[in-house]
Short mmCIF file of C-alpha atoms in Angstrom, two decimals:
data_model
loop_
_atom_site.label_atom_id
_atom_site.label_comp_id
_atom_site.label_asym_id
_atom_site.label_seq_id
_atom_site.Cartn_x
_atom_site.Cartn_y
_atom_site.Cartn_z
CA UNK A 290 -8.01 -9.65 -5.08
CA UNK A 291 -9.59 -7.97 -8.09
CA UNK A 292 -10.52 -4.39 -7.31
CA UNK A 293 -10.90 -4.97 -3.57
CA UNK A 294 -7.76 -2.91 -3.02
CA UNK A 295 -9.80 0.17 -3.85
CA UNK A 296 -11.80 -0.37 -0.66
CA UNK A 297 -8.65 -0.65 1.48
CA UNK A 298 -6.58 2.26 0.17
CA UNK A 299 -7.36 5.94 0.36
CA UNK A 300 -5.74 9.25 -0.47
CA UNK A 301 -6.36 12.22 1.80
CA UNK A 302 -4.37 15.43 1.36
CA UNK A 303 -4.41 15.91 5.15
CA UNK A 304 -2.78 12.53 5.90
CA UNK A 305 0.87 11.84 5.02
CA UNK A 306 0.91 14.69 2.49
CA UNK A 307 -1.69 12.98 0.29
CA UNK A 308 0.26 9.77 -0.28
CA UNK A 309 -1.84 6.62 -0.73
CA UNK A 310 -2.37 4.93 2.65
CA UNK A 311 -4.12 1.92 4.11
CA UNK A 312 -7.52 3.35 5.07
CA UNK A 313 -7.85 3.94 8.80
CA UNK A 314 -4.08 4.08 9.34
CA UNK A 315 -1.23 6.43 8.56
CA UNK A 316 0.74 3.64 6.84
CA UNK A 317 1.69 4.55 3.28
CA UNK A 318 1.61 2.07 0.44
CA UNK A 319 5.20 3.07 -0.31
CA UNK A 320 6.19 2.07 3.24
CA UNK A 321 4.75 -1.41 2.75
CA UNK A 322 6.42 -1.79 -0.64
CA UNK A 323 9.76 -0.67 0.83
CA UNK A 324 9.49 -3.19 3.66
CA UNK A 325 8.77 -5.96 1.17
CA UNK A 326 11.67 -4.82 -1.02
CA UNK A 327 14.07 -5.11 1.94
CA UNK A 328 12.99 -8.72 2.39
CA UNK A 329 10.51 -8.42 5.25
CA UNK A 330 7.91 -11.15 5.17
CA UNK A 331 4.18 -10.52 5.48
CA UNK A 332 4.39 -11.99 8.98
CA UNK A 333 7.21 -9.65 10.03
CA UNK A 334 5.34 -6.60 8.75
CA UNK A 335 2.17 -7.64 10.57
CA UNK A 336 4.15 -8.31 13.74
CA UNK A 337 5.66 -4.80 13.61
CA UNK A 338 2.37 -3.17 12.58
CA UNK A 339 -0.48 -5.22 14.08
CA UNK A 340 -3.10 -2.90 12.58
CA UNK A 341 -2.20 -4.40 9.20
CA UNK A 342 -3.58 -7.65 7.87
CA UNK A 343 -2.42 -9.81 5.00
CA UNK A 344 -5.18 -8.33 2.82
CA UNK A 345 -3.70 -4.84 3.35
CA UNK A 346 -0.28 -5.97 2.13
CA UNK A 347 -1.87 -7.66 -0.88
CA UNK A 348 -3.85 -4.47 -1.53
CA UNK A 349 -0.60 -2.47 -1.53
CA UNK A 350 0.86 -4.85 -4.11
CA UNK A 351 -2.29 -4.70 -6.24
CA UNK A 352 -2.28 -0.89 -6.03
CA UNK A 353 1.34 -0.78 -7.18
CA UNK A 354 0.64 -3.23 -10.01
CA UNK A 355 -2.29 -1.12 -11.13
CA UNK A 356 -0.16 2.05 -11.10
CA UNK A 357 2.51 0.28 -13.12
CA UNK A 358 -0.08 -0.96 -15.59
CA UNK A 359 -1.41 2.55 -16.28
CA UNK A 360 2.02 4.24 -16.46
CA UNK A 361 3.00 5.13 -20.02
CA UNK A 362 6.00 6.89 -21.46
CA UNK A 363 5.24 9.14 -24.39
CA UNK A 364 8.04 9.40 -26.92
CA UNK A 365 9.14 12.91 -27.77
#
């Protein structure tokens, strides 16, 4: 997937309070991650939200991985 997720995810302060979303939808990245965490399959998510494609779900995972990779805790 590389950096393709950057073309599929956007942040707009006027949509969902500025949370990262799949561009062109109101579906937050955190929603997708929560659905995956509860055990929903890619197919189940796409069935419930037909505007999503597999590449959107992979983009959400890549976005989360990138956020995790840049998160640092600074010792006091």
